[in-house]
Coordinates of C-alpha atoms in Angstrom, one line a residue:
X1 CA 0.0 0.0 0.0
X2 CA 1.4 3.6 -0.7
X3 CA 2.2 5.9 1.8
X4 CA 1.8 9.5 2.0
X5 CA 5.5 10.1 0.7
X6 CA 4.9 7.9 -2.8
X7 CA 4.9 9.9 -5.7
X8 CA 2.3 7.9 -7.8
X9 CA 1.8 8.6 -11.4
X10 CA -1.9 9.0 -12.1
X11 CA -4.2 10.5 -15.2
X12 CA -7.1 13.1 -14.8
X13 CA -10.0 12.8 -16.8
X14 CA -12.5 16.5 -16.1
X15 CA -16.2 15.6 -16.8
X16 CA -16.3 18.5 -19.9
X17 CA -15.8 16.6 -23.0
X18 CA -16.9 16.7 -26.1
X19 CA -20.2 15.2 -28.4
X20 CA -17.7 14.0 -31.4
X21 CA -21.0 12.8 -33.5
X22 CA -22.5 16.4 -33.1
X23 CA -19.1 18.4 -34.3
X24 CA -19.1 15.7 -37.7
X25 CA -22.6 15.7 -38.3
X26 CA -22.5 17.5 -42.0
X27 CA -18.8 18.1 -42.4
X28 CA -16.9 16.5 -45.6
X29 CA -14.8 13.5 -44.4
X30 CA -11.1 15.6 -45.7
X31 CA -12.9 18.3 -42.9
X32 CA -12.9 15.7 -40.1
X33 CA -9.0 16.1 -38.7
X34 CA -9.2 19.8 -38.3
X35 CA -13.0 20.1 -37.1
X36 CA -12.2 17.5 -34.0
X37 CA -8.6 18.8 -33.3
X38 CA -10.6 22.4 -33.2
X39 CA -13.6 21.4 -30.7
X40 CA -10.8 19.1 -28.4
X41 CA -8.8 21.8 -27.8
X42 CA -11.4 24.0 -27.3
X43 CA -12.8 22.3 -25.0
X44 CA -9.3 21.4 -23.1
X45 CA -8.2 24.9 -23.0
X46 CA -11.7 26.6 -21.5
X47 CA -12.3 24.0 -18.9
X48 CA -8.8 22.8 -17.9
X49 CA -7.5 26.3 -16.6
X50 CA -9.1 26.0 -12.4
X51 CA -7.5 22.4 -11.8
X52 CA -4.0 23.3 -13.4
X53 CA -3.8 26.6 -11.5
X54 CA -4.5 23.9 -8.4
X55 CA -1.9 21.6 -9.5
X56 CA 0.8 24.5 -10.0
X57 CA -0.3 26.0 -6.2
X58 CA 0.6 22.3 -5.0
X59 CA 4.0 22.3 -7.0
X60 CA 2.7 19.0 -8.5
X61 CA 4.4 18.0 -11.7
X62 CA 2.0 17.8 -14.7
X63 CA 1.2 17.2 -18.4
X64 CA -2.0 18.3 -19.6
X65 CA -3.5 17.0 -22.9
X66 CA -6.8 17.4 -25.5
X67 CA -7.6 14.2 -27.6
X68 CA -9.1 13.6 -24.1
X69 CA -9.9 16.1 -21.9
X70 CA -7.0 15.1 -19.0
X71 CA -4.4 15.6 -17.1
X72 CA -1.4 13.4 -16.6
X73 CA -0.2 13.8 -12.5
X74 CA 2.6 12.9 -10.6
X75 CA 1.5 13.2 -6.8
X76 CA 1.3 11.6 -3.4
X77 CA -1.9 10.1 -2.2
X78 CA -3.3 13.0 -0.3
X79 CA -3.5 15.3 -3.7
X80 CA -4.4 12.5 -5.6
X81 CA -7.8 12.1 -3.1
X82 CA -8.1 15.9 -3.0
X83 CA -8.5 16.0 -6.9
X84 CA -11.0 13.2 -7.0
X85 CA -13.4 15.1 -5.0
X86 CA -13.7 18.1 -7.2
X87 CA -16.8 18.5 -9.0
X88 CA -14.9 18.7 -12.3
X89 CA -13.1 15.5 -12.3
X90 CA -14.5 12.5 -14.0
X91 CA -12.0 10.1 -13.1
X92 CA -9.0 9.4 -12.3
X93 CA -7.0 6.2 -13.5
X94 CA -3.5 4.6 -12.8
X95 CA -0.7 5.5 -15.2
X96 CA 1.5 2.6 -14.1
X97 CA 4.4 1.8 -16.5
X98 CA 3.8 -1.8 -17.9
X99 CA 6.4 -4.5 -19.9
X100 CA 4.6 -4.6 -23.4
X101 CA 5.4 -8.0 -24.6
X102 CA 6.9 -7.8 -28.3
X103 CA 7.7 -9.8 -30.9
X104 CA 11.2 -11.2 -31.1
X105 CA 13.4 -12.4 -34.0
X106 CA 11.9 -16.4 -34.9
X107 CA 14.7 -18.7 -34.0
X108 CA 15.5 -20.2 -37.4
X109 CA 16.4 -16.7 -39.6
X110 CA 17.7 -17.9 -42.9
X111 CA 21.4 -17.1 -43.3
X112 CA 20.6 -14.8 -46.5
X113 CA 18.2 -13.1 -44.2
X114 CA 19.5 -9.4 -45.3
X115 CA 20.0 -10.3 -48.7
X116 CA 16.4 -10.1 -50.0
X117 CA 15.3 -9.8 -53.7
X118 CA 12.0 -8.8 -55.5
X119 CA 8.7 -8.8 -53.4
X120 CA 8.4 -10.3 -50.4
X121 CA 5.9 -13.7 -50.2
X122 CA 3.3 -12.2 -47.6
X123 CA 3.1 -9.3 -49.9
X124 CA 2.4 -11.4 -52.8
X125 CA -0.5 -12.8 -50.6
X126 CA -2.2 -10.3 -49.7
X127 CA -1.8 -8.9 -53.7
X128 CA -0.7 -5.4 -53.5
X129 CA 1.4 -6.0 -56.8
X130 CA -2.0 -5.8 -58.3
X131 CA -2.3 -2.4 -57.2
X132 CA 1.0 -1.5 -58.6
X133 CA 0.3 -2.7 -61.7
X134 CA -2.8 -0.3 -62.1
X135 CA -0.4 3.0 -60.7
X136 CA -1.5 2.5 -57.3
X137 CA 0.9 2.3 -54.8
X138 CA 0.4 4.8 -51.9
X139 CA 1.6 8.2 -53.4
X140 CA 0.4 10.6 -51.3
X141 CA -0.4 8.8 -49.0
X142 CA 0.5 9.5 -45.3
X143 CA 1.3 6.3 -42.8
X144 CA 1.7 6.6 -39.2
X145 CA 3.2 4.0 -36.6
X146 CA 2.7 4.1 -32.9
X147 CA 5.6 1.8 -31.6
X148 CA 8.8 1.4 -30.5
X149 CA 10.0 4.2 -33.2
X150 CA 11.8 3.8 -36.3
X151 CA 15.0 4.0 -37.8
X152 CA 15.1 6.5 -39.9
X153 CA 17.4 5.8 -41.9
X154 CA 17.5 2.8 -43.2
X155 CA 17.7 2.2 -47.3
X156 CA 13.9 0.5 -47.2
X157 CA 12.5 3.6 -45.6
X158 CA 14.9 6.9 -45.6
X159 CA 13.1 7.9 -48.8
X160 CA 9.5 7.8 -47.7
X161 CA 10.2 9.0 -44.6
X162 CA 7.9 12.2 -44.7
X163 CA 10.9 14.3 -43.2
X164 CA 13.1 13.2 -45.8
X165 CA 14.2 15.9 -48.2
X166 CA 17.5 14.8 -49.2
X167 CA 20.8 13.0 -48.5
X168 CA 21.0 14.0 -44.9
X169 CA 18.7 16.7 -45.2
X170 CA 15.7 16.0 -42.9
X171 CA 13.2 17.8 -41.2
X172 CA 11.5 15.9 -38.3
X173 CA 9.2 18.9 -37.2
X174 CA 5.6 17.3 -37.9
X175 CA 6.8 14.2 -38.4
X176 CA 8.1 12.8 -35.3
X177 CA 7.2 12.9 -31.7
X178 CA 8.7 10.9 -28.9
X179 CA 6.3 10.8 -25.9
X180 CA 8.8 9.4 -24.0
X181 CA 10.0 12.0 -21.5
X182 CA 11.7 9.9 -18.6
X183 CA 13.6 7.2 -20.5
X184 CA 15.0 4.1 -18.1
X185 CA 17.1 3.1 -21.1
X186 CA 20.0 4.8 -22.9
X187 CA 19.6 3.6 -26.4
X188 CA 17.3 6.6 -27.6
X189 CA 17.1 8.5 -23.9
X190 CA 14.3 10.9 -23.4
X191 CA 12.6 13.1 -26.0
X192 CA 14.8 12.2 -28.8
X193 CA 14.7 14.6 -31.4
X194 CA 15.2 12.5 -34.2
X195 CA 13.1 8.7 -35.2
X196 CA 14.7 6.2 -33.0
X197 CA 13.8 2.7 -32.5
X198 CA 15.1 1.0 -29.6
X199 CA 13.6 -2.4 -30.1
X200 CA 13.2 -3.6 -33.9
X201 CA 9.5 -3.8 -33.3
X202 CA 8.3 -0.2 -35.1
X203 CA 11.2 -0.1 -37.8
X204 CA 9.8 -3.7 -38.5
X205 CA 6.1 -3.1 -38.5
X206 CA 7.0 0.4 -40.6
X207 CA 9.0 -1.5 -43.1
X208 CA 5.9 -4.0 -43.7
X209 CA 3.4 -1.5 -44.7
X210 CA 5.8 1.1 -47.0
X211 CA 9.1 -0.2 -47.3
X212 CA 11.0 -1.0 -50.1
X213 CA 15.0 -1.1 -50.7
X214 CA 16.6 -0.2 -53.8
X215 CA 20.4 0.4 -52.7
X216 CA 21.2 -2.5 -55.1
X217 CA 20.8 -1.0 -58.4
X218 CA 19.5 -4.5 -60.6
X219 CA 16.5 -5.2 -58.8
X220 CA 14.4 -3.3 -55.9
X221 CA 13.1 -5.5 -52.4
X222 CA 9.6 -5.1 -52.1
X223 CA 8.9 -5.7 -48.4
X224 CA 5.7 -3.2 -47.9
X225 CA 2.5 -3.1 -49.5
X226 CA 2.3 0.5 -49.9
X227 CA 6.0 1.1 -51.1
X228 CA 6.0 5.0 -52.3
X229 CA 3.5 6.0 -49.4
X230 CA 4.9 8.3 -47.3
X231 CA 5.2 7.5 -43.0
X232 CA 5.5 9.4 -40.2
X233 CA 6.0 8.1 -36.4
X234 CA 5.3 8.7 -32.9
X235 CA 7.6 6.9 -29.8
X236 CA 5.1 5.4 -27.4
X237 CA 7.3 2.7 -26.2
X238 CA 10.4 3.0 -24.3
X239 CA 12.0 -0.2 -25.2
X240 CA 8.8 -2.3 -24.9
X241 CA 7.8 -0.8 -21.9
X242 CA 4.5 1.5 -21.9
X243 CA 2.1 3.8 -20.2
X244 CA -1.8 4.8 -20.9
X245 CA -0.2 8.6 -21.3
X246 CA 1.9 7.4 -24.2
X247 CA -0.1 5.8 -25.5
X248 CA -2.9 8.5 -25.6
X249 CA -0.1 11.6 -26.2
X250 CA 0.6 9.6 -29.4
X251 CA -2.5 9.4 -30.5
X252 CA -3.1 13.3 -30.4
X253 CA -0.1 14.2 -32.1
X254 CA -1.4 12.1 -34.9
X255 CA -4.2 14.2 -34.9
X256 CA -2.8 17.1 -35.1
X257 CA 1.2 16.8 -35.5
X258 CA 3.4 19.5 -33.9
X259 CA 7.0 20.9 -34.2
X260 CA 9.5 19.3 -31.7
X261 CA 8.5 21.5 -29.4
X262 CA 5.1 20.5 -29.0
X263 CA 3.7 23.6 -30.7
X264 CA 2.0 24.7 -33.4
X265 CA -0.6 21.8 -34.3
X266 CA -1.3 21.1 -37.5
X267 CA -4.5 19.4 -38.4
X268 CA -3.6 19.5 -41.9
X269 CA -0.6 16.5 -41.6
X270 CA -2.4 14.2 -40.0
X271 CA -1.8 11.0 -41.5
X272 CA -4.4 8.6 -43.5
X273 CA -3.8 5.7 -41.1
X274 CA -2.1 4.5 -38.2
X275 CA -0.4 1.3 -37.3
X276 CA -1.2 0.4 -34.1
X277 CA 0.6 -2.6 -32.8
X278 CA 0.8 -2.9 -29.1
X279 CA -1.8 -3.2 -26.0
X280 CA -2.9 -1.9 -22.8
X281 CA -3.6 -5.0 -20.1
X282 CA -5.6 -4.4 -17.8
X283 CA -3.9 -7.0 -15.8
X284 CA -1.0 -4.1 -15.6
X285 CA -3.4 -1.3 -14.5
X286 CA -5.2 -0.4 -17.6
X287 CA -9.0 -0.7 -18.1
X288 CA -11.1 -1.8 -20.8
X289 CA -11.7 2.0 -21.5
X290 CA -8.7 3.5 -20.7
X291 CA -7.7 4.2 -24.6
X292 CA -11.4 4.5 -25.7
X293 CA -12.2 8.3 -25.8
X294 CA -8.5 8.9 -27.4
X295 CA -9.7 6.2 -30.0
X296 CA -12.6 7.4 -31.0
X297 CA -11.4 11.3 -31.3
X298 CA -8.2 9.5 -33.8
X299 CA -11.6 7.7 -36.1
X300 CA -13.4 10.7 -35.8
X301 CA -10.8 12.3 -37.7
X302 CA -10.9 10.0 -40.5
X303 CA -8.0 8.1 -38.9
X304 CA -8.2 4.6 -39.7
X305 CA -6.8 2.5 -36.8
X306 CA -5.2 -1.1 -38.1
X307 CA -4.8 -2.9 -34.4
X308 CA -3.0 -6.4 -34.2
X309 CA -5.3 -8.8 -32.3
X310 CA -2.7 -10.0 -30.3
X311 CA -1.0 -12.8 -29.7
X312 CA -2.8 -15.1 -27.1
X313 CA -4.0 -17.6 -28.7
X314 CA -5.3 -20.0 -29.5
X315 CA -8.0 -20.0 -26.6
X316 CA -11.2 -18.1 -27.1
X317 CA -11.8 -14.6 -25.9
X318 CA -8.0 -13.9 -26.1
X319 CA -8.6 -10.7 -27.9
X320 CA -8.5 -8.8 -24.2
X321 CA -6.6 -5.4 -24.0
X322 CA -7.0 -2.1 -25.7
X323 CA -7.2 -1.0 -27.9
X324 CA -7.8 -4.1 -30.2
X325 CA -11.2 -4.8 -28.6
X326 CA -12.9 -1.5 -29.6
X327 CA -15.4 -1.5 -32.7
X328 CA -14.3 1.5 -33.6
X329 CA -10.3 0.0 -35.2
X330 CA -9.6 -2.5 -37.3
X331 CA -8.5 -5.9 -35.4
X332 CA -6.3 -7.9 -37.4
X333 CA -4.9 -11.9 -36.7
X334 CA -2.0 -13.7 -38.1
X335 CA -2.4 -16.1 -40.6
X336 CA 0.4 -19.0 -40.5
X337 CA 3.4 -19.3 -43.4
X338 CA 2.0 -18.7 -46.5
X339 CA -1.0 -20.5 -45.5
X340 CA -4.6 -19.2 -44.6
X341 CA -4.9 -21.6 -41.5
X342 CA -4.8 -19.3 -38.4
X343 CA -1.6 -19.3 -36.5
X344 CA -2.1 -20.9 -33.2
X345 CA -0.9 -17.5 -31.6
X346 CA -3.0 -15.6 -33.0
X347 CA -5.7 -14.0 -30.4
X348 CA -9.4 -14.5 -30.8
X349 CA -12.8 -13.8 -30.0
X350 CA -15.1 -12.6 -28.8
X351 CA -14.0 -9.7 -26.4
X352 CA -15.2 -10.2 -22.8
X353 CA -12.6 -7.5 -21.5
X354 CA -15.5 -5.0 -21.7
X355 CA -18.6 -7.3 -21.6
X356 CA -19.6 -6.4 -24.9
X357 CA -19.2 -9.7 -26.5
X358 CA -17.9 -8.5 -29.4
X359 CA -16.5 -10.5 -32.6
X360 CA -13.2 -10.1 -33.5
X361 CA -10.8 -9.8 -35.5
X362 CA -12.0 -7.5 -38.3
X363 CA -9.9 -9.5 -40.7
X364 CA -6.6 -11.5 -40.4
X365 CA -3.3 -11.2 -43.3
X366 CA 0.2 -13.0 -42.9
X367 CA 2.1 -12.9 -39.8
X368 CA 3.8 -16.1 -39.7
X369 CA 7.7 -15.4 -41.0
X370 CA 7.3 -12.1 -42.5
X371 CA 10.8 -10.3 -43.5
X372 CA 11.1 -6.7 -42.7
X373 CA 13.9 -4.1 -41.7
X374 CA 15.6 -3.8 -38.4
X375 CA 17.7 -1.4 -36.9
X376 CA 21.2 -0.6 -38.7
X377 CA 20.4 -1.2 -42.0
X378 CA 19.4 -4.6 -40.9
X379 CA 16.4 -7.2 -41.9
X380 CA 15.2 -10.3 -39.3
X381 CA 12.0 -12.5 -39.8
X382 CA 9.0 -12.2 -37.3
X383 CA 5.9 -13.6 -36.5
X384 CA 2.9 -12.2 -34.6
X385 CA -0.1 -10.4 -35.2
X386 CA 2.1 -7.0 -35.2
X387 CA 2.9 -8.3 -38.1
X388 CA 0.2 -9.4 -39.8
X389 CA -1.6 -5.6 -39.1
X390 CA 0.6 -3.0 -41.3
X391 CA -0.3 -5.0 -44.2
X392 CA -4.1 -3.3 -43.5
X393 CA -2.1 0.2 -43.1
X394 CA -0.2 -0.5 -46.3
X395 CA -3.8 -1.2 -47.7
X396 CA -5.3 1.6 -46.6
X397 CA -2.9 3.8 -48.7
X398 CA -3.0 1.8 -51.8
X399 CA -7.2 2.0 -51.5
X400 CA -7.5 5.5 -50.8
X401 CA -5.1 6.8 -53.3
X402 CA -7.7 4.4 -55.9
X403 CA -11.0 5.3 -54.3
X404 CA -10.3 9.0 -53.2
X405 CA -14.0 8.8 -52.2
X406 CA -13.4 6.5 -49.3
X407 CA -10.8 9.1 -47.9
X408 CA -11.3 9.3 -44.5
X409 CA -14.5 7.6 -44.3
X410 CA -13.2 4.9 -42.0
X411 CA -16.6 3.1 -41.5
X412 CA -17.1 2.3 -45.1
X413 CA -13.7 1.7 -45.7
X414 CA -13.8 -0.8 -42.8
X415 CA -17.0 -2.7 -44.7
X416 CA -15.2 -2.3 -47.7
X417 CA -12.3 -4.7 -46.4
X418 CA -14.8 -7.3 -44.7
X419 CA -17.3 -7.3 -47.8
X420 CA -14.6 -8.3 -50.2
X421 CA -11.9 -10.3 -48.1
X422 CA -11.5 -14.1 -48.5
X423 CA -14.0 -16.0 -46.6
X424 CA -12.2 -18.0 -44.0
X425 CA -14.4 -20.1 -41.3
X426 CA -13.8 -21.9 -37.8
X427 CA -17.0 -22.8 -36.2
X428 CA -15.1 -21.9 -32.5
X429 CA -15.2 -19.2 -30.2
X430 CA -19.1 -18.6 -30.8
X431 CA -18.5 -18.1 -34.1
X432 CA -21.6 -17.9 -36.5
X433 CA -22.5 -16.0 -39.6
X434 CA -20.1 -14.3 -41.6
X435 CA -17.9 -12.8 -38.9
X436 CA -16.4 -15.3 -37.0
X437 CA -13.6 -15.2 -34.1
X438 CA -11.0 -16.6 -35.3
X439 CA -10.9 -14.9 -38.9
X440 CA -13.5 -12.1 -38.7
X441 CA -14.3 -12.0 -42.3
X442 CA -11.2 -13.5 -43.7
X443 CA -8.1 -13.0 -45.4
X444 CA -7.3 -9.1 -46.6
X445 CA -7.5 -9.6 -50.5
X446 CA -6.3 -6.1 -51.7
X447 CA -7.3 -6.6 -55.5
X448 CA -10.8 -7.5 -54.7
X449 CA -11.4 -4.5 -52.5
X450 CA -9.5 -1.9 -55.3
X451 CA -12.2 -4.0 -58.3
X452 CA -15.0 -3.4 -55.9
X453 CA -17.9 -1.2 -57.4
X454 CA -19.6 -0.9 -53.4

């Protein structure tokens, strides 16, 4: 039990927010990212001012944020019960630093592992060269990855890097944010000003959904679906280990993406889609709500949020932390080695966490062996459903550069995938109509969605 003396990390959440339906109610979809950034603040800066004057009489050290109307505290108990009982708090919720458990390298890596040539087999699967071949292949597109960071500069992603402007001429304002301020390891530190990946994880994921490596002049290595797309990134890991507040101070600056400094918010480069491949356990102090509100401020933007399922499987109801179990984002499983049999780690349905009971995944795509970059110019082979889900945020890229009318219209684009991916079936998990638990709707097939007349 904490004593008096423990500084405890907690978030605020006031009771002001925000009726997200009501601000895009008869917008255009392209309005979306600067009409929600513009209420959230709003909102954030007229009802936020009496409890941070209170917090800066106590000396208490504080973040304050607008995606959701809170405050992230560091205090001892007796502030912490003197903010709960003010008529303007919500709620307030742990911010406890949790041991995200990531994909590792698979134990067998071929020898020629960083000597790969023409397209990589799960892109082949999931058909993206068939979007090539009718000039679609993410221009203009803008990617986003919530992870570990990337590495900026490796030859499979330098050049779509959104900052990148030249040989070592790069300008990270706007396109990079590390929301890690108190860093426990050294290999990025706090706030680093530049991408930096101190896992593998996000430079891994990244690489699936854009990246492509043409430093050997004969032939170019296809590893992302979406290989001219252009990606941007946000830190919300500090070497696999994570908080809600990251998490969530992620999410906003995709919303709205700032200078270095935190400043000057920008509506207008938020990206198309975010890669989203992490979780928040309850069993480490999250709840089944904790990332819902920032969720469904990123989709009302005309975000589209690709989610890995997770990798708890094969036992039913698996599918257990945020923010994979919302119905707002795209959940997506791991199919096995160029196979569409599930892999048996792939986490299903239906999601208890919150009682809703809802199916999931959305969909599923390869996650079994997939090549990607690593750190240092580097490529490994992993497997999980982290995986499996940049192959949706490649997709989104390659669909909405094809169907500009689906641009940020994340519900039909979600129906879009479901009504034209692959059936797959496992009567399991509760499973009945065409949504089941284990697949959702099926395999991502990325020509039949671009041929699509819906």
């Amino acid at each position: 039990m904490a004593s008096d003396s423990d500084i405890l990390p907690f978030i605020i959440q006031l009771s002001d927010t925000v009726d997200l339906d009501e601000v895009t109610k008869n917008i255009s979809n392209l309005s979306r990212p600067k009409a929600v950034y513009t209420a959230l603040s709003q909102k954030a800066e007229s009802t936020q001012g009496p409890l941070v004057q209170e917090l800066t009489r106590l000396g208490v050290q504080f973040r304050t944020y607008w995606i959701v109307n809170m405050i992230a505290v560091k205090a001892n108990v007796s502030v912490i019960k003197s903010i709960a009982a003010r008529d303007d708090v919500r709620l307030l919720e742990s911010n406890h630093p949790f041991q995200v458990p990531l994909e590792q390298p698979v134990l067998d890596q071929p020898r020629n592992v960083n000597v790969g040539e023409g397209i990589e087999w799960n892109i082949v699967w999931v058909l993206a060269p068939y979007a090539w071949s009718k000039g679609f292949s993410g221009e203009n597109m803008v990617i986003a990855n919530a992870d570990t960071g990337v590495d900026f500069e490796h030859p499979a992603l330098e050049k779509q890097y959104r900052g990148f402007f030249d040989e070592d001429v790069f300008l990270h304002d706007y396109n990079w944010w590390d929301a890690i301020h108190e860093s426990i390891h050294t290999t990025c530190g706090p706030n680093s000003p530049f991408p930096c990946d101190d896992n593998n994880h996000g430079t891994h994921t990244t690489g699936t959904a854009v990246g492509q490596d043409c430093s050997n002049q004969e032939t170019c290595n296809l590893i992302g679906v979406a290989p001219e797309a252009e990606w941007i990134a946000c830190r919300n890991m500090d070497a696999g280990v994570g908080t809600a507040q990251t998490y969530i101070e992620c999410l906003q600056f995709f919303v709205a993406p700032t200078d270095l400094e935190g400043k000057n918010p920008d509506p207008s480069k938020a990206p198309h889609v975010i890669g989203n491949s992490y979780g928040c356990p309850p069993s480490e102090g999250c709840s089944s709500d904790s990332l819902a509100a920032a969720v469904r401020a990123v989709v009302s933007a005309g975000i589209f949020m690709s989610v890995s399922a997770g990798n708890d499987g094969p036992t039913c109801s698996t599918i257990s932390d945020p923010p994979a179990i919302y119905g707002d984002v795209f959940s997506v499983g791991a199919l096995s080695l160029r196979s569409n049999a599930i892999a048996a780690y792939s986490s299903r349905g239906p999601v208890t966490a919150d009682r809703s009971n809802r199916i999931k995944p959305n969909l599923v795509a390869p996650g079994s062996a997939v090549r990607s970059c690593v750190r240092g110019g580097g490529y490994a082979v992993y497997s999980g459903t982290s995986m499996a889900s940049p192959h949706i945020t490649g997709a989104i890229a390659l669909l909405w550069q094809a169907k500009p009318e689906y641009e940020r219209d994340v519900l039909a684009t979600m129906r879009l995938l479901e009504n034209t991916a692959d059936p797959l079936f496992e009567p399991v998990c509760g499973s009945l109509g065409d949504q089941n638990n284990v697949y959702g709707f099926g395999g991502l097939n990325i020509m039949k969605a671009l041929d699509s007349r819906n």
